[in-house]
C-alpha cells in the first residue's frame, strides 16, 4: 500500500482540536486525531528517529540535536545521520524491497540516505549548495523547477535579529516552498512511501507564541500576528488539498508530529541550583553570566570536586561525574544510583519563585532508556512544571530562575504528547513513539 | 528459501541464545539475524565515535540553531 506521511513538527493536539473547524481538508483526518506519549526527551532528535525506526533513544545515544562528545564535559557536536547509519528506518525497509521513496525535510535525514528515490534535506543541511541538500544530484533539476525564481529557505534566522512580522511571513513562505517541492516530487518520482515534515509551526511557536496567545505571560498585542498560528495551519490545510489532488486514490495518509507544544513561562537555572546544593563546584565564580562551555574553557569549574552538572534547554538533563566514564570522575559505581536519586529528589522539589509546588517529573536513565548506547544518555532527565518551565544552563546568574538564555527568550516548550492519525481504519492506536513505527510498518507492508 | 543477497555466517549456539535473550528483554529487534547485522554495521561504522562531518558545515548549522535558541 502507498503511504503518504505529513509530519508537522511540534503540532499540538489541543491546538489542532481547537481550530479544526477552520481546516476543511485536514479535518478529514483530525476528526479522528489521537495523541501518543513521545520520547523522553520530547525533542525533534531523537523523537523523529524513534518514530521512523521503532527504537528507544538509548539505541541512538541521542537526547537532543547536539550530543556531548564522549570523554569531555562540555564539548558538543551536532547530530548528523552518520551517527545512526547502522539502523534501519522505515524508508530503508521500503527502499530495500525495491519500492520508491520520497523524503522531504525529515529531521535526522542529513547526510541523505542513498535510498531508491529522492531525499531533500532537513534543517541540518548547511546551505542549498551543499551536496547533502538533494539526493541524488540529478533530482536538483526537479527542485529548481518547483521553486522557479524563488530562493529556498532551509531554516529561519534567529528571531532576535528579525522583525516578528517579517519572521512570520518567512515561515508562511517556507510552508509554500516546502510543499511546492514535495508536490513536484510526488508528480515526477515513482514512490510507494512519501514523507514530508514541515518545521514552520515549530519555529513559529518558539519565536512568536507570545503574539498568538493572550494567556502567555509575555503576551504582546499585535493584530497582524494574533491569529498567526491558525493562519499557518490554514496554509498547511490548503496544501493538503493539493496533495489530495495528485496522489492515487488508494494512498493511505498519516498526519503526525514528534511532540506537542505548550507555553514556556520561565526557566530553571539548573547549574545554579546544583552549585547552591554543592553538586557542582566552581574554582571561581564568574563575574558575569557565562555558558557552561565558556566557564569550562576558562577553567572555572572544579571537576575534581563536582558530582553532577546540567544540560538542556527544554528539559533538564543531568550528568553524574562517574568514575570510569568521565575524564575526572568523582562518583563510584557503587554510589551512582544513590547520588542520582539525591539529585533527582532535589530537582523534583524545585518550586516556583514564590515557593509554590510545581508538577516536576524526574526520569532516571535506567528506567527509560534501552539499547546499546545508553552509556551516552543523561543520567537524569527532568520535566519542570509539566514542561511549562524550561532550563537555563548558564553559570554566574544571580537567581535560580530566568526568562532568557544568552540568545533570548523562548516562548514555548515542547509537549510530551505527539499527534497521530491515519486515514485507515482498523489499525491499533499507538500509545508511544515506538508503537507509531509499528503502525507505519504495518501500513507499508500491507 | 535463501535470499540471493545474503550469505550464511555461523555463530555459536551460546552466543545465539544470549542474543535471543537480549533482544527479547531489551526490544528493538525482532530476530537474532536482524540484531547481528546491526551490531556488525555499528562496529564497521564506528558508532558514536566514528561518525563525524566537516567542521565547517557543522559550524554553519550550529550558528543557525544557536541563533534560534536550540543550542
Coordinates of C-alpha atoms in Angstrom, one line a residue:
Chain A
X1 CA 0.0 0.0 0.0
X2 CA 1.2 3.5 -0.8
X3 CA 1.7 5.7 2.3
X4 CA 2.0 9.5 2.5
X5 CA 3.1 10.9 5.8
X6 CA 2.6 14.5 6.5
X7 CA 4.6 15.4 9.6
X8 CA 4.1 18.8 11.3
X9 CA 7.0 19.2 13.8
X10 CA 5.6 20.2 17.2
X11 CA 1.9 20.0 16.2
X12 CA -0.1 20.1 19.4
X13 CA -3.3 18.1 19.9
X14 CA -5.1 20.8 21.9
X15 CA -4.4 23.5 19.3
X16 CA -5.4 21.3 16.4
X17 CA -8.7 20.2 18.0
X18 CA -9.5 23.9 18.9
X19 CA -9.1 25.1 15.3
X20 CA -10.1 22.0 13.2
X21 CA -13.3 23.6 12.0
X22 CA -11.1 26.1 10.2
X23 CA -9.2 23.3 8.4
X24 CA -11.7 21.8 5.9
X25 CA -9.2 19.4 4.4
X26 CA -7.1 18.3 7.4
X27 CA -10.3 17.9 9.4
X28 CA -10.9 14.7 7.4
X29 CA -8.1 13.4 9.5
X30 CA -8.1 15.5 12.6
X31 CA -11.7 14.4 13.4
X32 CA -10.0 11.1 14.4
X33 CA -6.9 12.7 16.0
X34 CA -5.2 10.8 18.8
X35 CA -2.1 11.6 20.9
X36 CA 0.7 9.3 21.9
X37 CA 3.4 9.7 24.5
X38 CA 6.6 10.6 22.7
X39 CA 10.2 10.0 23.5
X40 CA 11.9 11.2 26.7
X41 CA 13.0 13.9 25.9
X42 CA 10.3 15.3 23.7
X43 CA 12.7 16.8 21.2
X44 CA 13.0 16.6 17.4
X45 CA 16.1 14.5 17.7
X46 CA 15.6 11.7 19.0
X47 CA 11.8 11.8 18.5
X48 CA 11.6 11.6 14.7
X49 CA 14.3 8.9 14.7
X50 CA 12.3 6.7 17.1
X51 CA 9.1 7.4 15.2
X52 CA 10.6 6.1 12.0
X53 CA 12.6 3.2 13.5
X54 CA 10.7 1.9 16.5
X55 CA 13.9 2.2 18.5
X56 CA 14.2 3.7 22.0
X57 CA 16.6 6.7 22.1
X58 CA 19.0 4.6 24.1
X59 CA 19.9 2.7 20.9
X60 CA 21.0 6.0 19.3
X61 CA 22.7 7.6 22.3
X62 CA 20.9 10.8 21.3
X63 CA 18.9 13.2 23.5
X64 CA 19.0 16.4 21.6
X65 CA 20.0 17.9 18.3
X66 CA 23.5 18.1 19.9
X67 CA 25.4 15.5 21.8
X68 CA 28.2 15.6 24.4
X69 CA 31.5 14.5 23.0
X70 CA 32.5 11.3 24.9
X71 CA 35.4 11.9 27.2
X72 CA 34.7 15.6 27.6
X73 CA 32.5 17.6 30.0
X74 CA 31.0 20.3 27.9
X75 CA 32.2 19.9 24.3
X76 CA 29.4 19.1 22.0
X77 CA 28.8 18.2 18.4
X78 CA 25.8 18.4 16.2
X79 CA 23.7 15.5 15.2
X80 CA 24.3 14.0 11.7
X81 CA 22.8 10.9 10.2
X82 CA 26.1 9.1 10.1
X83 CA 25.6 8.6 13.9
X84 CA 22.6 6.3 13.1
X85 CA 23.7 4.8 9.8
X86 CA 23.7 1.3 11.4
X87 CA 20.0 1.4 12.0
X88 CA 17.2 0.6 9.6
X89 CA 14.4 3.2 9.2
X90 CA 11.0 2.9 7.6
X91 CA 12.4 4.2 4.3
X92 CA 15.2 1.6 4.3
X93 CA 12.6 -1.2 4.6
X94 CA 10.6 0.2 1.7
X95 CA 13.6 1.1 -0.5
X96 CA 15.2 -2.4 0.0
X97 CA 12.1 -4.0 -1.2
X98 CA 12.6 -2.2 -4.5
X99 CA 9.9 0.4 -4.0
X100 CA 10.4 4.1 -4.4
X101 CA 10.7 6.6 -1.5
X102 CA 10.4 10.4 -1.3
X103 CA 11.8 12.1 1.9
X104 CA 11.4 15.8 2.2
X105 CA 12.9 17.7 5.1
X106 CA 12.7 14.7 7.5
X107 CA 14.6 15.7 10.6
X108 CA 17.6 13.5 11.0
X109 CA 18.0 12.6 7.4
X110 CA 21.2 14.6 6.7
X111 CA 23.5 13.4 5.2
X112 CA 20.9 11.8 2.9
X113 CA 20.4 8.0 2.9
X114 CA 21.1 6.6 -0.5
X115 CA 17.7 5.1 -1.0
X116 CA 15.7 4.2 -4.0
X117 CA 14.1 7.6 -4.6
X118 CA 14.7 11.2 -3.7
X119 CA 15.8 12.9 -0.5
X120 CA 15.6 16.6 0.1
X121 CA 17.5 17.7 3.2
X122 CA 16.4 18.8 6.6
X123 CA 17.5 21.8 8.7
X124 CA 20.8 20.2 9.4
X125 CA 21.8 21.0 5.8
X126 CA 24.3 23.9 5.9
X127 CA 23.1 25.5 2.7
X128 CA 21.4 24.7 -0.6
X129 CA 24.7 24.4 -2.4
X130 CA 25.7 21.5 -0.1
X131 CA 25.7 18.1 -1.8
X132 CA 23.6 17.0 1.2
X133 CA 20.7 19.1 0.2
X134 CA 19.4 16.8 -2.5
X135 CA 20.0 13.1 -3.3
X136 CA 20.5 12.1 -6.0
X137 CA 22.2 15.1 -7.5
X138 CA 20.1 14.6 -10.7
X139 CA 16.9 15.5 -8.7
X140 CA 18.1 19.1 -8.2
X141 CA 16.5 19.8 -11.6
X142 CA 13.1 18.9 -10.2
X143 CA 13.7 21.1 -7.1
X144 CA 14.8 24.0 -9.3
X145 CA 11.7 23.6 -11.4
X146 CA 9.5 23.5 -8.3
X147 CA 11.0 26.7 -6.9
X148 CA 11.3 28.7 -10.1
X149 CA 13.0 32.0 -9.2
X150 CA 12.3 31.7 -5.5
X151 CA 15.1 31.1 -3.1
X152 CA 14.7 28.1 -0.8
X153 CA 14.6 28.6 3.0
X154 CA 16.4 25.8 4.9
X155 CA 15.6 27.4 8.2
X156 CA 14.6 30.8 9.5
X157 CA 17.4 33.0 11.0
X158 CA 17.5 34.0 14.7
X159 CA 14.4 35.8 15.8
X160 CA 16.3 38.4 17.9
X161 CA 17.6 39.9 14.7
X162 CA 14.3 40.0 12.9
X163 CA 11.1 41.9 12.9
X164 CA 8.4 39.4 14.1
X165 CA 6.0 40.1 11.2
X166 CA 8.8 39.6 8.8
X167 CA 9.7 36.4 10.5
X168 CA 6.1 35.2 10.3
X169 CA 5.9 35.9 6.6
X170 CA 9.1 33.9 6.1
X171 CA 7.6 31.0 8.0
X172 CA 4.5 31.1 5.8
X173 CA 6.6 31.3 2.7
X174 CA 8.6 28.3 3.9
X175 CA 5.5 26.2 4.0
X176 CA 4.8 27.2 0.4
X177 CA 8.3 26.4 -0.7
X178 CA 8.4 23.0 1.1
X179 CA 5.0 21.9 -0.3
X180 CA 5.9 23.0 -3.9
X181 CA 9.0 20.8 -3.7
X182 CA 7.0 17.9 -2.2
X183 CA 4.2 18.1 -4.8
X184 CA 6.7 18.3 -7.6
X185 CA 8.4 15.1 -6.4
X186 CA 5.1 13.3 -5.9
X187 CA 4.2 14.0 -9.5
X188 CA 7.5 13.1 -11.1
X189 CA 9.1 10.4 -8.9
X190 CA 8.0 6.8 -8.5
X191 CA 7.0 6.3 -4.9
X192 CA 5.4 3.9 -2.5
X193 CA 6.4 5.9 0.6
X194 CA 6.5 9.7 0.8
X195 CA 7.3 11.6 3.9
X196 CA 7.3 15.4 4.3
X197 CA 7.9 17.1 7.6
X198 CA 7.1 20.8 8.0
X199 CA 9.1 22.9 10.5
X200 CA 7.4 26.3 10.3
X201 CA 4.9 25.7 13.0
X202 CA 7.6 24.6 15.5
X203 CA 9.7 27.7 14.7
X204 CA 6.6 29.9 14.9
X205 CA 5.7 28.5 18.3
X206 CA 9.1 29.0 19.8
X207 CA 9.6 32.6 18.4
X208 CA 6.1 34.0 18.2
X209 CA 3.8 32.3 20.7
X210 CA 3.5 35.4 22.8
X211 CA 1.8 37.1 19.9
X212 CA -0.7 34.2 19.4
X213 CA -1.8 33.6 23.0
X214 CA -3.3 36.2 25.2
X215 CA -2.7 34.0 28.3
X216 CA 1.0 33.9 27.7
X217 CA 2.9 35.7 30.5
X218 CA 4.8 37.8 27.9
X219 CA 1.8 38.4 25.6
X220 CA 2.3 41.1 23.1
X221 CA -0.7 42.6 21.3
X222 CA -0.3 42.7 17.6
X223 CA -3.5 42.5 15.4
X224 CA -1.5 41.2 12.5
X225 CA 0.0 38.3 14.4
X226 CA -2.6 37.2 16.9
X227 CA -4.2 34.7 14.5
X228 CA -0.8 33.7 13.1
X229 CA -0.7 30.1 14.3
X230 CA -4.1 29.4 12.8
X231 CA -3.0 31.1 9.6
X232 CA 0.0 28.8 9.4
X233 CA -2.2 25.7 9.9
X234 CA -4.6 27.0 7.3
X235 CA -1.8 27.3 4.8
X236 CA -0.9 23.7 5.6
X237 CA -4.5 22.8 5.1
X238 CA -4.6 24.5 1.7
X239 CA -1.5 22.5 0.5
X240 CA -3.0 19.3 1.9
X241 CA -5.9 19.8 -0.5
X242 CA -3.3 19.9 -3.3
X243 CA -1.8 16.7 -2.1
X244 CA -5.2 15.0 -2.3
X245 CA -5.4 16.1 -5.9
X246 CA -2.2 14.5 -7.1
X247 CA -1.8 11.2 -5.1
X248 CA -3.6 8.0 -6.2
X249 CA -6.9 7.3 -4.6
X250 CA -5.7 4.3 -2.7
X251 CA -3.0 6.2 -0.9
X252 CA -3.0 5.8 2.9
X253 CA -2.4 9.1 4.8
X254 CA -0.8 9.7 8.1
X255 CA -0.7 13.0 9.9
X256 CA 1.7 13.1 12.8
X257 CA 4.0 15.2 15.0
X258 CA 7.1 14.3 17.0
X259 CA 5.9 16.1 20.2
X260 CA 3.5 18.8 21.2
X261 CA 3.9 22.4 22.4
X262 CA 3.0 24.5 25.4
X263 CA 3.8 28.0 26.6
X264 CA 7.1 28.4 28.4
X265 CA 6.7 30.6 31.5
X266 CA 10.2 30.6 33.0
X267 CA 13.5 28.7 33.1
X268 CA 15.2 26.9 36.0
X269 CA 18.9 27.9 36.2
X270 CA 19.8 24.3 36.7
X271 CA 23.5 24.7 37.3
X272 CA 23.0 27.5 39.8
X273 CA 20.7 25.0 41.7
X274 CA 23.4 22.4 41.6
X275 CA 26.1 24.9 42.7
X276 CA 24.0 26.0 45.6
X277 CA 23.4 22.4 46.7
X278 CA 27.0 21.5 46.4
X279 CA 26.9 19.1 43.5
X280 CA 28.6 21.4 41.0
X281 CA 31.8 23.0 42.3
X282 CA 33.5 26.2 41.0
X283 CA 37.1 27.2 41.3
X284 CA 36.0 30.7 40.9
X285 CA 32.6 32.3 40.4
X286 CA 32.4 34.2 37.1
X287 CA 31.9 37.9 37.3
X288 CA 29.2 37.8 34.6
X289 CA 26.9 35.0 33.3
X290 CA 28.7 32.5 31.1
X291 CA 27.6 29.5 29.2
X292 CA 28.6 26.2 30.8
X293 CA 31.0 25.6 28.0
X294 CA 32.7 29.1 28.4
X295 CA 33.0 28.6 32.1
X296 CA 34.7 25.2 31.5
X297 CA 37.1 26.7 28.9
X298 CA 38.1 29.3 31.4
X299 CA 38.9 26.7 34.0
X300 CA 36.2 27.9 36.4
X301 CA 34.7 24.5 37.1
X302 CA 36.3 22.3 39.6
X303 CA 35.6 18.9 38.1
X304 CA 37.7 17.1 40.7
X305 CA 35.1 18.0 43.3
X306 CA 32.0 18.0 41.2
X307 CA 29.3 15.4 41.5
X308 CA 26.7 16.5 38.9
X309 CA 26.1 19.1 36.2
X310 CA 23.3 20.1 34.0
X311 CA 22.5 20.4 30.3
X312 CA 19.3 21.1 28.3
X313 CA 17.0 23.9 27.2
X314 CA 13.5 22.4 27.2
X315 CA 14.2 19.7 29.8
X316 CA 16.8 19.3 32.5
X317 CA 19.5 16.7 31.5
X318 CA 21.9 15.9 34.3
X319 CA 25.1 14.1 34.2
X320 CA 26.8 12.4 37.2
X321 CA 30.6 12.7 37.3
X322 CA 31.0 8.9 37.2
X323 CA 34.5 7.4 37.6
X324 CA 35.5 5.4 34.6
X325 CA 33.2 7.3 32.3
X326 CA 34.1 10.9 32.9
X327 CA 37.6 12.3 32.5
X328 CA 37.9 13.3 36.2
X329 CA 35.1 11.2 37.7
X330 CA 34.3 11.5 41.4
X331 CA 31.4 9.1 41.9
X332 CA 31.9 5.4 42.1
X333 CA 29.6 2.8 40.5
X334 CA 28.5 1.8 44.0
X335 CA 27.5 5.4 44.8
X336 CA 26.0 6.2 41.4
X337 CA 22.3 5.3 41.9
X338 CA 22.2 6.9 45.3
X339 CA 23.7 10.1 44.0
X340 CA 21.3 10.1 41.1
X341 CA 18.4 9.8 43.5
X342 CA 19.7 12.6 45.7
X343 CA 20.0 14.9 42.7
X344 CA 16.7 13.8 41.3
X345 CA 14.9 14.4 44.6
X346 CA 16.4 17.8 44.9
X347 CA 15.2 18.8 41.4
X348 CA 11.8 17.2 41.8
X349 CA 11.3 19.6 44.8
X350 CA 12.1 22.8 42.8
X351 CA 9.3 25.3 43.3
X352 CA 8.2 28.4 41.5
X353 CA 9.9 31.7 42.6
X354 CA 7.1 32.3 45.1
X355 CA 7.5 28.9 46.6
X356 CA 4.5 27.2 45.0
X357 CA 5.0 23.5 44.4
X358 CA 5.5 22.6 40.8
X359 CA 4.5 19.5 38.8
X360 CA 8.0 18.3 38.2
X361 CA 8.8 14.9 36.8
X362 CA 12.1 13.1 37.2
X363 CA 13.3 10.2 35.0
X364 CA 16.3 8.1 35.8
X365 CA 18.3 6.6 32.9
X366 CA 17.8 3.0 33.9
X367 CA 14.1 3.4 33.9
X368 CA 13.6 4.9 30.5
X369 CA 16.4 4.1 28.1
X370 CA 17.2 0.8 26.5
X371 CA 19.7 -0.2 23.8
X372 CA 23.4 -0.5 23.2
X373 CA 24.3 3.3 23.6
X374 CA 22.6 4.0 26.9
X375 CA 26.0 4.9 28.3
X376 CA 25.8 8.2 26.3
X377 CA 22.4 9.2 27.7
X378 CA 21.9 11.7 30.5
X379 CA 21.7 10.1 33.9
X380 CA 18.7 12.1 35.0
X381 CA 16.0 13.9 32.9
X382 CA 13.7 16.4 34.5
X383 CA 10.5 17.9 33.1
X384 CA 9.9 21.1 35.2
X385 CA 6.3 22.2 35.9
X386 CA 4.8 19.9 33.3
X387 CA 7.2 21.3 30.7
X388 CA 5.9 24.9 31.3
X389 CA 9.4 25.7 32.7
X390 CA 12.5 25.2 30.6
X391 CA 16.1 25.1 31.6
X392 CA 19.0 27.6 31.5
X393 CA 22.4 26.1 32.0
X394 CA 24.4 29.3 32.3
X395 CA 26.6 29.9 35.3
X396 CA 27.0 33.2 37.1
X397 CA 23.3 34.1 37.3
X398 CA 22.0 35.9 40.3
X399 CA 18.9 33.9 40.6
X400 CA 17.6 30.3 40.3
X401 CA 15.1 31.3 37.6
X402 CA 15.4 33.3 34.3
X403 CA 13.4 34.1 31.3
X404 CA 16.1 34.3 28.8
X405 CA 19.3 32.5 27.9
X406 CA 22.2 34.2 26.2
X407 CA 20.3 34.1 22.9
X408 CA 17.0 35.4 24.3
X409 CA 13.6 34.1 25.5
X410 CA 11.8 31.1 24.1
X411 CA 8.0 31.5 24.1
X412 CA 7.2 27.8 24.1
X413 CA 8.4 24.5 25.3
X414 CA 7.7 21.1 23.8
X415 CA 4.9 18.9 25.0
X416 CA 5.1 15.3 26.0
X417 CA 2.4 14.1 23.5
X418 CA 2.7 14.0 19.7
X419 CA -0.3 13.6 17.4
X420 CA -1.0 10.7 15.2
X421 CA -3.9 9.8 12.9
X422 CA -4.2 7.6 9.8
X423 CA -6.8 7.6 7.1
X424 CA -7.1 3.8 7.5
X425 CA -9.4 2.2 10.0
X426 CA -8.9 -1.0 12.0
X427 CA -5.3 -0.2 13.0
X428 CA -4.2 -0.3 16.6
X429 CA -3.9 3.1 18.2
X430 CA -0.2 3.8 19.1
X431 CA 0.4 4.9 22.7
X432 CA 4.2 5.5 22.3
X433 CA 6.6 6.7 19.6
X434 CA 7.8 3.1 19.2
X435 CA 4.3 1.9 18.6
X436 CA 3.8 4.6 16.0
X437 CA 6.6 3.0 14.0
X438 CA 4.8 -0.4 14.2
X439 CA 1.7 1.1 12.8
X440 CA 3.6 2.8 9.9
X441 CA 5.4 -0.5 9.2
X442 CA 2.1 -2.4 9.1
X443 CA 0.8 0.0 6.5
X444 CA 3.9 -0.1 4.2
X445 CA 4.0 -3.9 4.5
X446 CA 0.3 -4.4 3.6
Chain B
X1 CA 14.5 -20.2 0.8
X2 CA 17.7 -18.3 0.9
X3 CA 17.8 -14.7 -0.3
X4 CA 20.2 -14.1 -3.2
X5 CA 21.9 -11.1 -1.5
X6 CA 22.7 -12.9 1.8
X7 CA 25.4 -15.4 2.8
X8 CA 25.4 -17.8 5.7
X9 CA 27.6 -16.9 8.7
X10 CA 27.7 -19.3 11.7
X11 CA 27.8 -18.3 15.3
X12 CA 28.0 -20.4 18.4
X13 CA 24.7 -21.7 19.9
X14 CA 25.5 -20.0 23.2
X15 CA 26.0 -16.6 21.5
X16 CA 22.8 -17.1 19.6
X17 CA 20.9 -17.8 22.9
X18 CA 22.5 -14.8 24.5
X19 CA 21.4 -12.5 21.7
X20 CA 17.9 -14.0 21.7
X21 CA 17.5 -13.4 25.4
X22 CA 18.9 -9.8 25.0
X23 CA 16.5 -8.8 22.2
X24 CA 13.5 -10.3 24.0
X25 CA 14.4 -8.3 27.1
X26 CA 15.5 -5.0 25.5
X27 CA 13.4 -5.0 22.4
X28 CA 14.1 -3.0 19.2
X29 CA 14.8 -6.0 17.0
X30 CA 12.6 -9.0 16.1
X31 CA 15.2 -11.6 15.1
X32 CA 18.7 -12.6 16.0
X33 CA 19.7 -12.1 12.4
X34 CA 18.5 -8.5 12.4
X35 CA 20.4 -7.7 15.6
X36 CA 23.6 -9.4 14.4
X37 CA 23.5 -7.4 11.2
X38 CA 23.0 -4.2 13.2
X39 CA 26.0 -4.9 15.5
X40 CA 28.3 -5.6 12.6
X41 CA 27.2 -2.4 10.8
X42 CA 27.7 -0.5 14.1
X43 CA 31.2 -1.8 14.6
X44 CA 32.2 -1.0 11.0
X45 CA 30.7 2.5 11.2
X46 CA 32.5 3.4 14.4
X47 CA 29.2 4.1 16.2
X48 CA 29.1 7.5 18.1
X49 CA 32.9 7.9 17.8
X50 CA 33.4 7.4 14.1
X51 CA 30.6 9.5 12.6
X52 CA 31.9 13.0 12.1
X53 CA 31.0 15.6 9.4
X54 CA 33.0 18.5 8.2
X55 CA 33.6 21.1 11.0
X56 CA 32.8 24.0 8.6
X57 CA 29.4 22.6 7.6
X58 CA 28.7 21.9 11.3
X59 CA 29.6 25.4 12.4
X60 CA 27.2 26.9 9.8
X61 CA 24.3 24.8 11.2
X62 CA 25.4 25.4 14.8
X63 CA 25.3 29.2 14.3
X64 CA 21.7 29.0 12.8
X65 CA 20.5 26.7 15.6
X66 CA 22.2 28.8 18.3
X67 CA 20.5 32.0 17.0
X68 CA 17.2 30.1 17.3
X69 CA 18.0 29.1 20.8
X70 CA 18.2 25.4 20.1
X71 CA 21.8 25.1 21.3

